[in-house]
Amino acid sequence: MVDEQHRFGTAQRNMLEKLVSTGKTKPHFLQFSATPIPRTQAMIETAHIDVSLITTTPFKKDITSQVIHKNDFKELLDHIESETSKGNQVLLVYPLVEQSEVLDYQSIYEARGYWENKFKNVYVTHGKDKDKEEVLKEFSNKGDILIATTVVEVGISLPKLSMVVIVGAERLGLSTLHQLRGRVSRTGLKGYCYLYTNQKSSDRLDKFTQTTSGFD
């Protein structure tokens, strides 16, 4: 059984299939994905692989998705303060850990000082953080705001997370955006997903806000 199938490269998927294709008996090979990559979806549509669709969830998520810009920051800040005052948690996803001369967005280390001065119980982690698991565990129990990279895309469960803000959202694939939004409202909270971009407009992001289906 392979979860998050879309995260594996072609060579990795071929290797996994070979593992279950040798020998006299062939076991069942199950792959799971909420956001199949185009190649996988094409294989489904041409019947190269069998597919079962799980179209219902234990409860209906209510997540409002919205593209925002610099002039929306005051309203965003007010909303973050409102959510944390209710005991809910907020995830801020930044595109970089350290400053970049070519990317017109703040990094985690450039931004963290502002949030730490503005709010209490702010936690920071990223892919190179050797204490990532401990940080996530402590944040889940005590935190208000988590600043991170897309390392939190999968594999974490934060029951009190009601909002995610994705900085530089146009730089990320739709699969990653869908997975990040999926961290929110996992216990029935009213959820919010804000896509922050410096682009004046983006048809791709606008369409993303209009669906919650990974296949769409």
PDB file of C-alpha atoms in Angstrom:
ATOM      1  CA  MET A   1       0.000   0.000   0.000  1.00  0.00           C
ATOM      2  CA  VAL A   2       1.500   3.320  -1.123  1.00  0.00           C
ATOM      3  CA  ASP A   3       0.033   6.506   0.298  1.00  0.00           C
ATOM      4  CA  GLU A   4       0.505   9.937  -1.318  1.00  0.00           C
ATOM      5  CA  GLN A   5       1.264   8.248  -4.632  1.00  0.00           C
ATOM      6  CA  HIS A   6       1.657  11.585  -6.405  1.00  0.00           C
ATOM      7  CA  ARG A   7       4.820  12.326  -4.414  1.00  0.00           C
ATOM      8  CA  PHE A   8       6.766   9.431  -5.941  1.00  0.00           C
ATOM      9  CA  GLY A   9       8.767   9.849  -9.136  1.00  0.00           C
ATOM     10  CA  THR A  10       8.394   7.575 -12.170  1.00  0.00           C
ATOM     11  CA  ALA A  11      11.529   5.583 -11.288  1.00  0.00           C
ATOM     12  CA  GLN A  12      10.342   5.132  -7.710  1.00  0.00           C
ATOM     13  CA  ARG A  13       6.889   3.956  -8.828  1.00  0.00           C
ATOM     14  CA  ASN A  14       8.450   1.513 -11.302  1.00  0.00           C
ATOM     15  CA  MET A  15      10.679   0.134  -8.552  1.00  0.00           C
ATOM     16  CA  LEU A  16       7.706  -0.352  -6.228  1.00  0.00           C
ATOM     17  CA  GLU A  17       5.756  -2.135  -8.937  1.00  0.00           C
ATOM     18  CA  LYS A  18       8.679  -4.465  -9.646  1.00  0.00           C
ATOM     19  CA  LEU A  19       8.750  -5.418  -5.972  1.00  0.00           C
ATOM     20  CA  VAL A  20       5.207  -6.782  -6.240  1.00  0.00           C
ATOM     21  CA  SER A  21       5.578  -8.233  -9.749  1.00  0.00           C
ATOM     22  CA  THR A  22       8.255 -10.866  -9.110  1.00  0.00           C
ATOM     23  CA  GLY A  23       7.700 -14.374  -7.850  1.00  0.00           C
ATOM     24  CA  LYS A  24       4.975 -16.941  -8.405  1.00  0.00           C
ATOM     25  CA  THR A  25       2.260 -15.009  -6.604  1.00  0.00           C
ATOM     26  CA  LYS A  26       1.502 -11.347  -7.075  1.00  0.00           C
ATOM     27  CA  PRO A  27       0.023  -9.456  -4.146  1.00  0.00           C
ATOM     28  CA  HIS A  28      -2.445  -6.620  -4.518  1.00  0.00           C
ATOM     29  CA  PHE A  29      -0.755  -3.258  -5.119  1.00  0.00           C
ATOM     30  CA  LEU A  30      -2.820  -0.359  -3.794  1.00  0.00           C
ATOM     31  CA  GLN A  31      -1.912   3.295  -4.373  1.00  0.00           C
ATOM     32  CA  PHE A  32      -3.648   6.267  -2.781  1.00  0.00           C
ATOM     33  CA  SER A  33      -3.785   9.934  -3.734  1.00  0.00           C
ATOM     34  CA  ALA A  34      -6.109  12.866  -3.188  1.00  0.00           C
ATOM     35  CA  THR A  35      -4.338  14.754  -5.982  1.00  0.00           C
ATOM     36  CA  PRO A  36      -3.182  12.399  -8.763  1.00  0.00           C
ATOM     37  CA  ILE A  37      -0.582  13.772 -11.145  1.00  0.00           C
ATOM     38  CA  PRO A  38      -1.611  14.092 -14.839  1.00  0.00           C
ATOM     39  CA  ARG A  39       0.221  10.858 -15.783  1.00  0.00           C
ATOM     40  CA  THR A  40      -1.704   8.860 -13.182  1.00  0.00           C
ATOM     41  CA  GLN A  41      -5.005  10.421 -14.164  1.00  0.00           C
ATOM     42  CA  ALA A  42      -4.319   9.601 -17.830  1.00  0.00           C
ATOM     43  CA  MET A  43      -3.638   5.971 -16.869  1.00  0.00           C
ATOM     44  CA  ILE A  44      -6.949   5.885 -15.008  1.00  0.00           C
ATOM     45  CA  GLU A  45      -8.879   7.362 -17.935  1.00  0.00           C
ATOM     46  CA  THR A  46      -7.350   4.880 -20.410  1.00  0.00           C
ATOM     47  CA  ALA A  47      -7.996   1.911 -18.076  1.00  0.00           C
ATOM     48  CA  HIS A  48      -4.299   1.092 -17.622  1.00  0.00           C
ATOM     49  CA  ILE A  49      -4.970   0.841 -13.902  1.00  0.00           C
ATOM     50  CA  ASP A  50      -8.098   0.042 -11.936  1.00  0.00           C
ATOM     51  CA  VAL A  51      -9.511   2.838  -9.807  1.00  0.00           C
ATOM     52  CA  SER A  52     -11.925   3.194  -6.936  1.00  0.00           C
ATOM     53  CA  LEU A  53     -13.090   6.692  -6.027  1.00  0.00           C
ATOM     54  CA  ILE A  54     -13.870   7.610  -2.433  1.00  0.00           C
ATOM     55  CA  THR A  55     -16.248  10.512  -2.954  1.00  0.00           C
ATOM     56  CA  THR A  56     -17.535  10.978   0.595  1.00  0.00           C
ATOM     57  CA  THR A  57     -15.821  12.131   3.763  1.00  0.00           C
ATOM     58  CA  PRO A  58     -16.628  11.438   7.437  1.00  0.00           C
ATOM     59  CA  PHE A  59     -17.952  15.010   7.588  1.00  0.00           C
ATOM     60  CA  LYS A  60     -18.240  17.875   5.138  1.00  0.00           C
ATOM     61  CA  LYS A  61     -15.392  20.363   5.420  1.00  0.00           C
ATOM     62  CA  ASP A  62     -16.306  24.028   5.276  1.00  0.00           C
ATOM     63  CA  ILE A  63     -13.194  25.823   4.015  1.00  0.00           C
ATOM     64  CA  THR A  64     -13.279  29.267   2.417  1.00  0.00           C
ATOM     65  CA  SER A  65     -10.451  29.725  -0.093  1.00  0.00           C
ATOM     66  CA  GLN A  66      -9.396  33.189  -1.263  1.00  0.00           C
ATOM     67  CA  VAL A  67      -6.591  34.819  -3.249  1.00  0.00           C
ATOM     68  CA  ILE A  68      -5.188  37.837  -1.365  1.00  0.00           C
ATOM     69  CA  HIS A  69      -2.635  40.565  -2.033  1.00  0.00           C
ATOM     70  CA  LYS A  70      -0.569  43.092  -0.091  1.00  0.00           C
ATOM     71  CA  ASN A  71      -3.502  45.480   0.354  1.00  0.00           C
ATOM     72  CA  ASP A  72      -5.451  42.704   2.120  1.00  0.00           C
ATOM     73  CA  PHE A  73      -2.851  42.308   4.876  1.00  0.00           C
ATOM     74  CA  LYS A  74      -4.674  44.389   7.522  1.00  0.00           C
ATOM     75  CA  GLU A  75      -7.824  42.262   7.164  1.00  0.00           C
ATOM     76  CA  LEU A  76      -5.718  39.101   7.206  1.00  0.00           C
ATOM     77  CA  LEU A  77      -4.022  40.186  10.417  1.00  0.00           C
ATOM     78  CA  ASP A  78      -7.380  40.896  12.053  1.00  0.00           C
ATOM     79  CA  HIS A  79      -8.623  37.461  11.036  1.00  0.00           C
ATOM     80  CA  ILE A  80      -5.518  35.722  12.427  1.00  0.00           C
ATOM     81  CA  GLU A  81      -6.018  37.556  15.731  1.00  0.00           C
ATOM     82  CA  SER A  82      -9.666  36.488  15.747  1.00  0.00           C
ATOM     83  CA  GLU A  83      -8.858  32.814  15.127  1.00  0.00           C
ATOM     84  CA  THR A  84      -6.097  32.597  17.744  1.00  0.00           C
ATOM     85  CA  SER A  85      -8.290  34.371  20.322  1.00  0.00           C
ATOM     86  CA  LYS A  86     -10.801  31.520  19.890  1.00  0.00           C
ATOM     87  CA  GLY A  87      -8.123  28.941  20.644  1.00  0.00           C
ATOM     88  CA  ASN A  88      -7.699  27.965  16.997  1.00  0.00           C
ATOM     89  CA  GLN A  89      -4.330  27.636  15.272  1.00  0.00           C
ATOM     90  CA  VAL A  90      -2.902  29.263  12.132  1.00  0.00           C
ATOM     91  CA  LEU A  91      -0.316  27.910   9.683  1.00  0.00           C
ATOM     92  CA  LEU A  92       1.854  30.341   7.688  1.00  0.00           C
ATOM     93  CA  VAL A  93       3.660  28.676   4.781  1.00  0.00           C
ATOM     94  CA  TYR A  94       6.664  30.539   3.373  1.00  0.00           C
ATOM     95  CA  PRO A  95       8.494  29.659   0.139  1.00  0.00           C
ATOM     96  CA  LEU A  96      12.025  29.895   1.561  1.00  0.00           C
ATOM     97  CA  VAL A  97      13.911  29.286   4.783  1.00  0.00           C
ATOM     98  CA  GLU A  98      16.530  31.982   4.163  1.00  0.00           C
ATOM     99  CA  GLN A  99      16.603  35.237   2.205  1.00  0.00           C
ATOM    100  CA  SER A 100      16.768  35.128  -1.580  1.00  0.00           C
ATOM    101  CA  GLU A 101      17.977  37.896  -3.889  1.00  0.00           C
ATOM    102  CA  VAL A 102      15.834  36.675  -6.770  1.00  0.00           C
ATOM    103  CA  LEU A 103      12.524  35.922  -5.046  1.00  0.00           C
ATOM    104  CA  ASP A 104      10.269  38.829  -4.109  1.00  0.00           C
ATOM    105  CA  TYR A 105       8.919  37.195  -0.962  1.00  0.00           C
ATOM    106  CA  GLN A 106      10.141  37.094   2.602  1.00  0.00           C
ATOM    107  CA  SER A 107      11.775  33.946   3.924  1.00  0.00           C
ATOM    108  CA  ILE A 108      10.928  32.265   7.211  1.00  0.00           C
ATOM    109  CA  TYR A 109      13.852  33.899   8.994  1.00  0.00           C
ATOM    110  CA  GLU A 110      13.015  37.344   7.627  1.00  0.00           C
ATOM    111  CA  ALA A 111       9.361  37.078   8.657  1.00  0.00           C
ATOM    112  CA  ARG A 112       9.513  35.233  11.975  1.00  0.00           C
ATOM    113  CA  GLY A 113      10.545  38.303  14.020  1.00  0.00           C
ATOM    114  CA  TYR A 114       7.386  40.179  13.019  1.00  0.00           C
ATOM    115  CA  TRP A 115       5.086  37.325  13.995  1.00  0.00           C
ATOM    116  CA  GLU A 116       6.950  36.593  17.213  1.00  0.00           C
ATOM    117  CA  ASN A 117       6.613  40.246  18.261  1.00  0.00           C
ATOM    118  CA  LYS A 118       2.951  40.379  17.280  1.00  0.00           C
ATOM    119  CA  PHE A 119       1.749  37.068  18.724  1.00  0.00           C
ATOM    120  CA  LYS A 120       2.484  34.657  21.531  1.00  0.00           C
ATOM    121  CA  ASN A 121       3.204  30.953  21.108  1.00  0.00           C
ATOM    122  CA  VAL A 122       4.777  31.174  17.639  1.00  0.00           C
ATOM    123  CA  TYR A 123       6.621  28.070  16.443  1.00  0.00           C
ATOM    124  CA  VAL A 124       8.962  27.669  13.458  1.00  0.00           C
ATOM    125  CA  THR A 125      10.094  24.590  11.550  1.00  0.00           C
ATOM    126  CA  HIS A 126      11.246  23.502   8.086  1.00  0.00           C
ATOM    127  CA  GLY A 127      12.680  20.508   6.252  1.00  0.00           C
ATOM    128  CA  LYS A 128      16.235  20.923   7.550  1.00  0.00           C
ATOM    129  CA  ASP A 129      15.113  21.305  11.161  1.00  0.00           C
ATOM    130  CA  LYS A 130      16.334  18.225  13.025  1.00  0.00           C
ATOM    131  CA  ASP A 131      13.819  18.951  15.792  1.00  0.00           C
ATOM    132  CA  LYS A 132      10.855  19.199  13.406  1.00  0.00           C
ATOM    133  CA  GLU A 133       8.829  16.394  14.980  1.00  0.00           C
ATOM    134  CA  GLU A 134       9.243  17.818  18.489  1.00  0.00           C
ATOM    135  CA  VAL A 135       8.323  21.323  17.289  1.00  0.00           C
ATOM    136  CA  LEU A 136       5.155  20.055  15.602  1.00  0.00           C
ATOM    137  CA  LYS A 137       4.161  18.067  18.673  1.00  0.00           C
ATOM    138  CA  GLU A 138       4.656  21.025  21.002  1.00  0.00           C
ATOM    139  CA  PHE A 139       2.852  23.373  18.594  1.00  0.00           C
ATOM    140  CA  SER A 140      -0.110  21.018  18.447  1.00  0.00           C
ATOM    141  CA  ASN A 141      -0.469  21.211  22.220  1.00  0.00           C
ATOM    142  CA  LYS A 142       0.545  24.816  22.972  1.00  0.00           C
ATOM    143  CA  GLY A 143       0.920  26.878  19.798  1.00  0.00           C
ATOM    144  CA  ASP A 144      -1.048  29.667  18.166  1.00  0.00           C
ATOM    145  CA  ILE A 145       0.942  30.200  14.957  1.00  0.00           C
ATOM    146  CA  LEU A 146       3.188  27.798  13.061  1.00  0.00           C
ATOM    147  CA  ILE A 147       5.622  29.208  10.483  1.00  0.00           C
ATOM    148  CA  ALA A 148       6.876  26.541   8.107  1.00  0.00           C
ATOM    149  CA  THR A 149       7.705  25.551   4.551  1.00  0.00           C
ATOM    150  CA  THR A 150       5.788  22.978   2.515  1.00  0.00           C
ATOM    151  CA  VAL A 151       7.366  20.295   4.721  1.00  0.00           C
ATOM    152  CA  VAL A 152       3.977  20.287   6.486  1.00  0.00           C
ATOM    153  CA  GLU A 153       2.159  19.353   3.265  1.00  0.00           C
ATOM    154  CA  VAL A 154       1.530  15.778   4.402  1.00  0.00           C
ATOM    155  CA  GLY A 155       1.966  13.588   7.434  1.00  0.00           C
ATOM    156  CA  ILE A 156       0.782  15.929  10.190  1.00  0.00           C
ATOM    157  CA  SER A 157      -2.535  16.226  11.974  1.00  0.00           C
ATOM    158  CA  LEU A 158      -3.359  19.444  13.813  1.00  0.00           C
ATOM    159  CA  PRO A 159      -6.909  19.216  15.220  1.00  0.00           C
ATOM    160  CA  LYS A 160      -7.138  22.934  16.121  1.00  0.00           C
ATOM    161  CA  LEU A 161      -5.818  24.274  12.798  1.00  0.00           C
ATOM    162  CA  SER A 162      -8.461  26.544  11.243  1.00  0.00           C
ATOM    163  CA  MET A 163      -6.423  28.686   8.837  1.00  0.00           C
ATOM    164  CA  VAL A 164      -3.541  28.350   6.407  1.00  0.00           C
ATOM    165  CA  VAL A 165      -1.860  31.296   4.675  1.00  0.00           C
ATOM    166  CA  ILE A 166       0.317  30.287   1.712  1.00  0.00           C
ATOM    167  CA  VAL A 167       2.853  32.963   0.760  1.00  0.00           C
ATOM    168  CA  GLY A 168       3.875  33.010  -2.905  1.00  0.00           C
ATOM    169  CA  ALA A 169       1.067  30.608  -3.732  1.00  0.00           C
ATOM    170  CA  GLU A 170       1.539  30.986  -7.499  1.00  0.00           C
ATOM    171  CA  ARG A 171       4.927  29.253  -7.181  1.00  0.00           C
ATOM    172  CA  LEU A 172       3.377  26.010  -5.927  1.00  0.00           C
ATOM    173  CA  GLY A 173       1.701  23.240  -7.865  1.00  0.00           C
ATOM    174  CA  LEU A 174      -2.026  22.674  -7.472  1.00  0.00           C
ATOM    175  CA  SER A 175      -1.367  19.333  -5.798  1.00  0.00           C
ATOM    176  CA  THR A 176       0.722  21.006  -3.100  1.00  0.00           C
ATOM    177  CA  LEU A 177      -1.865  23.758  -2.604  1.00  0.00           C
ATOM    178  CA  HIS A 178      -4.598  21.141  -2.256  1.00  0.00           C
ATOM    179  CA  GLN A 179      -2.577  19.170   0.285  1.00  0.00           C
ATOM    180  CA  LEU A 180      -1.772  22.278   2.334  1.00  0.00           C
ATOM    181  CA  ARG A 181      -5.438  23.253   2.387  1.00  0.00           C
ATOM    182  CA  GLY A 182      -6.174  19.718   3.504  1.00  0.00           C
ATOM    183  CA  ARG A 183      -4.330  20.343   6.789  1.00  0.00           C
ATOM    184  CA  VAL A 184      -7.165  22.700   7.797  1.00  0.00           C
ATOM    185  CA  SER A 185     -10.507  21.839   9.394  1.00  0.00           C
ATOM    186  CA  ARG A 186      -9.719  18.188  10.034  1.00  0.00           C
ATOM    187  CA  THR A 187     -12.057  18.082  13.030  1.00  0.00           C
ATOM    188  CA  GLY A 188     -14.938  20.106  11.629  1.00  0.00           C
ATOM    189  CA  LEU A 189     -13.786  23.657  12.411  1.00  0.00           C
ATOM    190  CA  LYS A 190     -14.764  26.408   9.979  1.00  0.00           C
ATOM    191  CA  GLY A 191     -11.633  26.664   7.832  1.00  0.00           C
ATOM    192  CA  TYR A 192      -9.866  29.300   5.768  1.00  0.00           C
ATOM    193  CA  CYS A 193      -7.198  29.038   3.071  1.00  0.00           C
ATOM    194  CA  TYR A 194      -5.562  32.276   1.917  1.00  0.00           C
ATOM    195  CA  LEU A 195      -3.366  32.297  -1.182  1.00  0.00           C
ATOM    196  CA  TYR A 196      -1.022  35.291  -0.929  1.00  0.00           C
ATOM    197  CA  THR A 197       0.507  36.410  -4.219  1.00  0.00           C
ATOM    198  CA  ASN A 198       2.287  39.443  -5.629  1.00  0.00           C
ATOM    199  CA  GLN A 199       0.786  38.720  -9.036  1.00  0.00           C
ATOM    200  CA  LYS A 200      -2.014  41.083  -9.991  1.00  0.00           C
ATOM    201  CA  SER A 201      -4.140  38.184 -11.192  1.00  0.00           C
ATOM    202  CA  SER A 202      -3.951  34.421 -11.613  1.00  0.00           C
ATOM    203  CA  ASP A 203      -6.633  32.373 -13.368  1.00  0.00           C
ATOM    204  CA  ARG A 204      -5.043  29.203 -11.978  1.00  0.00           C
ATOM    205  CA  LEU A 205      -5.329  30.326  -8.351  1.00  0.00           C
ATOM    206  CA  ASP A 206      -8.821  31.713  -8.913  1.00  0.00           C
ATOM    207  CA  LYS A 207      -9.986  28.338 -10.259  1.00  0.00           C
ATOM    208  CA  PHE A 208      -8.329  26.549  -7.341  1.00  0.00           C
ATOM    209  CA  THR A 209     -10.467  28.528  -4.900  1.00  0.00           C
ATOM    210  CA  GLN A 210     -13.616  27.369  -6.696  1.00  0.00           C
ATOM    211  CA  THR A 211     -13.166  23.612  -6.156  1.00  0.00           C
ATOM    212  CA  THR A 212     -12.169  21.257  -3.368  1.00  0.00           C
ATOM    213  CA  SER A 213     -11.721  18.224  -5.627  1.00  0.00           C
ATOM    214  CA  GLY A 214      -8.153  17.030  -6.154  1.00  0.00           C
ATOM    215  CA  PHE A 215      -9.203  15.364  -9.428  1.00  0.00           C
ATOM    216  CA  ASP A 216     -10.719  18.579 -10.746  1.00  0.00           C
TER     217      ASP A 216
END
